[in-house]
mmCIF file with all atom_site columns, C-alpha atoms in Angstrom:
data_model
loop_
_atom_site.group_PDB
_atom_site.id
_atom_site.type_symbol
_atom_site.label_atom_id
_atom_site.label_alt_id
_atom_site.label_comp_id
_atom_site.label_asym_id
_atom_site.label_entity_id
_atom_site.label_seq_id
_atom_site.pdbx_PDB_ins_code
_atom_site.Cartn_x
_atom_site.Cartn_y
_atom_site.Cartn_z
_atom_site.occupancy
_atom_site.B_iso_or_equiv
_atom_site.pdbx_formal_charge
_atom_site.auth_seq_id
_atom_site.auth_comp_id
_atom_site.auth_asym_id
_atom_site.auth_atom_id
_atom_site.pdbx_PDB_model_num
ATOM 1   C CA . MET Q 1 1   ? 109.550 29.227  88.333  1.00 53.00 ? 17  MET Q CA 1
ATOM 2   C CA . GLY Q 1 2   ? 109.521 31.200  91.076  1.00 60.00 ? 18  GLY Q CA 1
ATOM 3   C CA . PHE Q 1 3   ? 108.268 34.424  92.383  1.00 69.00 ? 19  PHE Q CA 1
ATOM 4   C CA . LYS Q 1 4   ? 110.890 37.267  90.260  1.00 76.00 ? 20  LYS Q CA 1
ATOM 5   C CA . LEU Q 1 5   ? 111.649 40.469  92.274  1.00 78.00 ? 21  LEU Q CA 1
ATOM 6   C CA . PRO Q 1 6   ? 111.855 44.111  89.372  1.00 77.00 ? 22  PRO Q CA 1
ATOM 7   C CA . ASP Q 1 7   ? 115.302 44.601  88.877  1.00 86.00 ? 23  ASP Q CA 1
ATOM 8   C CA . HIS Q 1 8   ? 116.072 48.097  87.918  1.00 85.00 ? 24  HIS Q CA 1
ATOM 9   C CA . LYS Q 1 9   ? 115.427 48.662  84.273  1.00 86.00 ? 25  LYS Q CA 1
ATOM 10  C CA . ASP Q 1 10  ? 111.966 47.055  85.235  1.00 87.00 ? 26  ASP Q CA 1
ATOM 11  C CA . ARG Q 1 11  ? 111.140 49.917  87.613  1.00 88.00 ? 27  ARG Q CA 1
ATOM 12  C CA . ALA Q 1 12  ? 112.697 52.320  85.466  1.00 91.00 ? 28  ALA Q CA 1
ATOM 13  C CA . GLY Q 1 13  ? 110.613 51.246  82.539  1.00 91.00 ? 29  GLY Q CA 1
ATOM 14  C CA . ASP Q 1 14  ? 107.215 50.806  84.716  1.00 92.00 ? 30  ASP Q CA 1
ATOM 15  C CA . ALA Q 1 15  ? 108.203 54.668  86.131  1.00 93.00 ? 31  ALA Q CA 1
ATOM 16  C CA . THR Q 1 16  ? 109.156 56.005  82.465  1.00 94.00 ? 32  THR Q CA 1
ATOM 17  C CA . LYS Q 1 17  ? 105.544 54.535  80.498  1.00 94.00 ? 33  LYS Q CA 1
ATOM 18  C CA . ALA Q 1 18  ? 103.720 55.788  84.049  1.00 95.00 ? 34  ALA Q CA 1
ATOM 19  C CA . ARG Q 1 19  ? 104.780 59.459  83.608  1.00 95.00 ? 35  ARG Q CA 1
ATOM 20  C CA . LEU Q 1 20  ? 104.431 58.928  79.019  1.00 94.00 ? 36  LEU Q CA 1
ATOM 21  C CA . ALA Q 1 21  ? 100.465 57.892  80.310  1.00 93.00 ? 37  ALA Q CA 1
ATOM 22  C CA . ALA Q 1 22  ? 99.758  61.400  82.696  1.00 92.00 ? 38  ALA Q CA 1
ATOM 23  C CA . LEU Q 1 23  ? 102.163 63.794  79.400  1.00 91.00 ? 39  LEU Q CA 1
ATOM 24  C CA . GLU Q 1 24  ? 99.184  62.099  77.485  1.00 89.00 ? 40  GLU Q CA 1
ATOM 25  C CA . LYS Q 1 25  ? 96.409  63.289  79.287  1.00 87.00 ? 41  LYS Q CA 1
ATOM 26  C CA . PHE Q 1 26  ? 97.339  66.245  79.782  1.00 82.00 ? 42  PHE Q CA 1
ATOM 27  C CA . LYS Q 1 27  ? 97.183  66.734  76.470  1.00 81.00 ? 43  LYS Q CA 1
ATOM 28  C CA . ALA Q 1 28  ? 94.097  65.815  75.786  1.00 74.00 ? 44  ALA Q CA 1
ATOM 29  C CA . LYS Q 1 29  ? 93.281  67.860  78.406  1.00 70.00 ? 45  LYS Q CA 1
ATOM 30  C CA . THR Q 1 30  ? 94.272  71.458  77.407  1.00 63.00 ? 46  THR Q CA 1
ATOM 31  C CA . ALA Q 1 31  ? 93.914  70.356  74.319  1.00 59.00 ? 47  ALA Q CA 1
ATOM 32  C CA . VAL Q 1 32  ? 90.495  71.455  74.061  1.00 64.00 ? 48  VAL Q CA 1
ATOM 33  C CA . ILE Q 1 33  ? 89.632  74.689  75.047  1.00 74.00 ? 49  ILE Q CA 1
ATOM 34  C CA . ASP Q 1 34  ? 86.567  76.179  75.231  1.00 79.00 ? 50  ASP Q CA 1
ATOM 35  C CA . PRO Q 1 35  ? 85.891  79.245  73.506  1.00 84.00 ? 51  PRO Q CA 1
ATOM 36  C CA . ALA Q 1 36  ? 83.155  80.383  75.911  1.00 88.00 ? 52  ALA Q CA 1
ATOM 37  C CA . VAL Q 1 37  ? 85.729  80.092  78.921  1.00 86.00 ? 53  VAL Q CA 1
ATOM 38  C CA . VAL Q 1 38  ? 88.540  82.316  77.081  1.00 87.00 ? 54  VAL Q CA 1
ATOM 39  C CA . ALA Q 1 39  ? 86.267  84.944  76.662  1.00 92.00 ? 55  ALA Q CA 1
ATOM 40  C CA . GLU Q 1 40  ? 84.855  85.057  79.957  1.00 93.00 ? 56  GLU Q CA 1
ATOM 41  C CA . ARG Q 1 41  ? 88.014  84.894  82.360  1.00 93.00 ? 57  ARG Q CA 1
ATOM 42  C CA . ALA Q 1 42  ? 89.278  87.649  79.638  1.00 95.00 ? 58  ALA Q CA 1
ATOM 43  C CA . ALA Q 1 43  ? 85.774  89.693  80.539  1.00 96.00 ? 59  ALA Q CA 1
ATOM 44  C CA . SER Q 1 44  ? 86.651  88.615  83.946  1.00 96.00 ? 60  SER Q CA 1
ATOM 45  C CA . ARG Q 1 45  ? 90.395  89.829  83.903  1.00 97.00 ? 61  ARG Q CA 1
ATOM 46  C CA . ALA Q 1 46  ? 89.249  93.123  81.862  1.00 96.00 ? 62  ALA Q CA 1
ATOM 47  C CA . ALA Q 1 47  ? 86.873  93.875  85.030  1.00 97.00 ? 63  ALA Q CA 1
ATOM 48  C CA . ALA Q 1 48  ? 89.195  93.422  87.700  1.00 97.00 ? 64  ALA Q CA 1
ATOM 49  C CA . GLU Q 1 49  ? 91.669  96.141  85.784  1.00 97.00 ? 65  GLU Q CA 1
ATOM 50  C CA . GLU Q 1 50  ? 88.863  98.274  85.373  1.00 97.00 ? 66  GLU Q CA 1
ATOM 51  C CA . ARG Q 1 51  ? 87.729  97.815  89.355  1.00 97.00 ? 67  ARG Q CA 1
ATOM 52  C CA . ARG Q 1 52  ? 91.326  98.500  90.090  1.00 97.00 ? 68  ARG Q CA 1
ATOM 53  C CA . ILE Q 1 53  ? 91.725  101.306 88.082  1.00 97.00 ? 69  ILE Q CA 1
ATOM 54  C CA . ALA Q 1 54  ? 88.959  102.599 89.949  1.00 97.00 ? 70  ALA Q CA 1
ATOM 55  C CA . LYS Q 1 55  ? 89.976  102.713 92.648  1.00 97.00 ? 71  LYS Q CA 1
ATOM 56  C CA . SER Q 1 56  ? 93.387  103.861 92.325  1.00 96.00 ? 72  SER Q CA 1
ATOM 57  C CA . ALA Q 1 57  ? 91.569  107.204 91.058  1.00 96.00 ? 73  ALA Q CA 1
ATOM 58  C CA . GLU Q 1 58  ? 88.930  106.722 92.881  1.00 96.00 ? 74  GLU Q CA 1
ATOM 59  C CA . LYS Q 1 59  ? 91.528  107.402 95.989  1.00 96.00 ? 75  LYS Q CA 1
ATOM 60  C CA . LYS Q 1 60  ? 94.038  109.448 93.915  1.00 96.00 ? 76  LYS Q CA 1
ATOM 61  C CA . ALA Q 1 61  ? 90.675  112.136 94.181  1.00 96.00 ? 77  ALA Q CA 1
ATOM 62  C CA . GLU Q 1 62  ? 90.774  111.537 97.775  1.00 96.00 ? 78  GLU Q CA 1
ATOM 63  C CA . GLN Q 1 63  ? 94.441  112.163 98.549  1.00 96.00 ? 79  GLN Q CA 1
ATOM 64  C CA . GLU Q 1 64  ? 93.768  115.189 96.661  1.00 96.00 ? 80  GLU Q CA 1
ATOM 65  C CA . ALA Q 1 65  ? 91.007  116.687 98.384  1.00 96.00 ? 81  ALA Q CA 1
ATOM 66  C CA . ALA Q 1 66  ? 92.578  115.864 101.377 1.00 96.00 ? 82  ALA Q CA 1
ATOM 67  C CA . LYS Q 1 67  ? 95.921  117.880 100.474 1.00 96.00 ? 83  LYS Q CA 1
ATOM 68  C CA . LEU Q 1 68  ? 93.470  120.896 99.076  1.00 96.00 ? 84  LEU Q CA 1
ATOM 69  C CA . ALA Q 1 69  ? 91.133  121.110 102.737 1.00 96.00 ? 85  ALA Q CA 1
ATOM 70  C CA . GLN Q 1 70  ? 94.772  120.557 104.347 1.00 96.00 ? 86  GLN Q CA 1
ATOM 71  C CA . ALA Q 1 71  ? 95.578  124.215 102.921 1.00 96.00 ? 87  ALA Q CA 1
ATOM 72  C CA . ALA Q 1 72  ? 92.621  125.523 103.034 1.00 96.00 ? 88  ALA Q CA 1
ATOM 73  C CA . ALA Q 1 73  ? 93.257  124.621 106.769 1.00 95.00 ? 89  ALA Q CA 1
ATOM 74  C CA . LYS Q 1 74  ? 96.325  125.910 106.897 1.00 96.00 ? 90  LYS Q CA 1
ATOM 75  C CA . GLU Q 1 75  ? 95.661  129.210 104.880 1.00 95.00 ? 91  GLU Q CA 1
ATOM 76  C CA . ALA Q 1 76  ? 92.701  129.886 107.790 1.00 95.00 ? 92  ALA Q CA 1
ATOM 77  C CA . ALA Q 1 77  ? 95.274  129.318 110.321 1.00 95.00 ? 93  ALA Q CA 1
ATOM 78  C CA . ARG Q 1 78  ? 97.265  131.697 108.644 1.00 95.00 ? 94  ARG Q CA 1
ATOM 79  C CA . LEU Q 1 79  ? 94.688  134.322 108.164 1.00 94.00 ? 95  LEU Q CA 1
ATOM 80  C CA . LYS Q 1 80  ? 93.148  134.022 111.615 1.00 93.00 ? 96  LYS Q CA 1
ATOM 81  C CA . ALA Q 1 81  ? 96.765  134.273 112.983 1.00 93.00 ? 97  ALA Q CA 1
ATOM 82  C CA . GLU Q 1 82  ? 97.119  137.780 111.337 1.00 92.00 ? 98  GLU Q CA 1
ATOM 83  C CA . GLU Q 1 83  ? 93.596  138.792 112.341 1.00 92.00 ? 99  GLU Q CA 1
ATOM 84  C CA . ASP Q 1 84  ? 94.618  137.843 115.646 1.00 90.00 ? 100 ASP Q CA 1
ATOM 85  C CA . ALA Q 1 85  ? 97.425  140.576 115.623 1.00 90.00 ? 101 ALA Q CA 1
ATOM 86  C CA . LYS Q 1 86  ? 96.210  143.000 113.803 1.00 90.00 ? 102 LYS Q CA 1
ATOM 87  C CA . ILE Q 1 87  ? 93.515  142.949 116.251 1.00 90.00 ? 103 ILE Q CA 1
ATOM 88  C CA . THR Q 1 88  ? 96.001  142.915 118.841 1.00 91.00 ? 104 THR Q CA 1
ATOM 89  C CA . GLU Q 1 89  ? 98.198  145.734 117.639 1.00 89.00 ? 105 GLU Q CA 1
ATOM 90  C CA . GLU Q 1 90  ? 94.720  148.001 117.435 1.00 90.00 ? 106 GLU Q CA 1
ATOM 91  C CA . MET Q 1 91  ? 94.223  147.580 121.162 1.00 92.00 ? 107 MET Q CA 1
ATOM 92  C CA . ARG Q 1 92  ? 97.887  148.407 122.632 1.00 90.00 ? 108 ARG Q CA 1
ATOM 93  C CA . GLU Q 1 93  ? 97.450  151.381 119.675 1.00 92.00 ? 109 GLU Q CA 1
ATOM 94  C CA . ALA Q 1 94  ? 94.676  152.087 122.160 1.00 92.00 ? 110 ALA Q CA 1
ATOM 95  C CA . ASP Q 1 95  ? 95.881  151.661 125.622 1.00 92.00 ? 111 ASP Q CA 1
ATOM 96  C CA . ARG Q 1 96  ? 98.354  153.395 124.471 1.00 93.00 ? 112 ARG Q CA 1
ATOM 97  C CA . LYS Q 1 97  ? 95.455  156.711 123.425 1.00 95.00 ? 113 LYS Q CA 1
ATOM 98  C CA . ALA Q 1 98  ? 94.046  155.782 126.347 1.00 94.00 ? 114 ALA Q CA 1
ATOM 99  C CA . GLN Q 1 99  ? 97.400  156.111 128.610 1.00 94.00 ? 115 GLN Q CA 1
ATOM 100 C CA . ARG Q 1 100 ? 98.417  158.995 126.928 1.00 94.00 ? 116 ARG Q CA 1
ATOM 101 C CA . ASP Q 1 101 ? 94.654  161.522 126.355 1.00 94.00 ? 117 ASP Q CA 1
ATOM 102 C CA . ALA Q 1 102 ? 94.793  160.822 130.720 1.00 94.00 ? 118 ALA Q CA 1
ATOM 103 C CA . ARG Q 1 103 ? 98.155  162.156 131.385 1.00 93.00 ? 119 ARG Q CA 1
ATOM 104 C CA . TYR Q 1 104 ? 97.049  164.950 129.096 1.00 92.00 ? 120 TYR Q CA 1
ATOM 105 C CA . ALA Q 1 105 ? 94.470  165.383 130.952 1.00 92.00 ? 121 ALA Q CA 1
ATOM 106 C CA . ALA Q 1 106 ? 95.956  164.847 134.614 1.00 91.00 ? 122 ALA Q CA 1
ATOM 107 C CA . ARG Q 1 107 ? 98.422  168.207 133.076 1.00 89.00 ? 123 ARG Q CA 1
ATOM 108 C CA . LYS Q 1 108 ? 95.888  169.944 132.640 1.00 89.00 ? 124 LYS Q CA 1
ATOM 109 C CA . ALA Q 1 109 ? 93.849  169.186 135.741 1.00 88.00 ? 125 ALA Q CA 1
ATOM 110 C CA . ALA Q 1 110 ? 97.324  170.040 137.270 1.00 86.00 ? 126 ALA Q CA 1
ATOM 111 C CA . LYS Q 1 111 ? 97.790  173.309 135.643 1.00 85.00 ? 127 LYS Q CA 1
ATOM 112 C CA . GLY Q 1 112 ? 93.870  174.468 136.137 1.00 77.00 ? 128 GLY Q CA 1
ATOM 113 C CA . LYS Q 1 113 ? 94.643  173.781 139.991 1.00 71.00 ? 129 LYS Q CA 1
ATOM 114 C CA . LYS Q 1 114 ? 97.926  175.847 140.068 1.00 63.00 ? 130 LYS Q CA 1
ATOM 115 C CA . ARG Q 1 115 ? 95.806  178.873 138.924 1.00 55.00 ? 131 ARG Q CA 1
#
């Protein structure tokens, strides 16, 4: 007999054998679990979680500080505006008083010249 081509049944059988071999190889690798590796991975995850929480808390604190600074700046601007308004009003009042005094002095001077 000569060369025989593999038919469908032969190829299907070979594929099944290859899948089973790969599965056995995978099971052999996962069956060996090193407790030290598991503990190291758990510690790494815990450290990463702690860093994430610390970073989140730091970011929140920065946001709160920025909010407080912004509120303080707004309050300072409001107080400055009120003070400026008060000074402006005092200046207007002083100007009105000076004008009134000038008119009074002019009346007095005019009365004094008439006599």
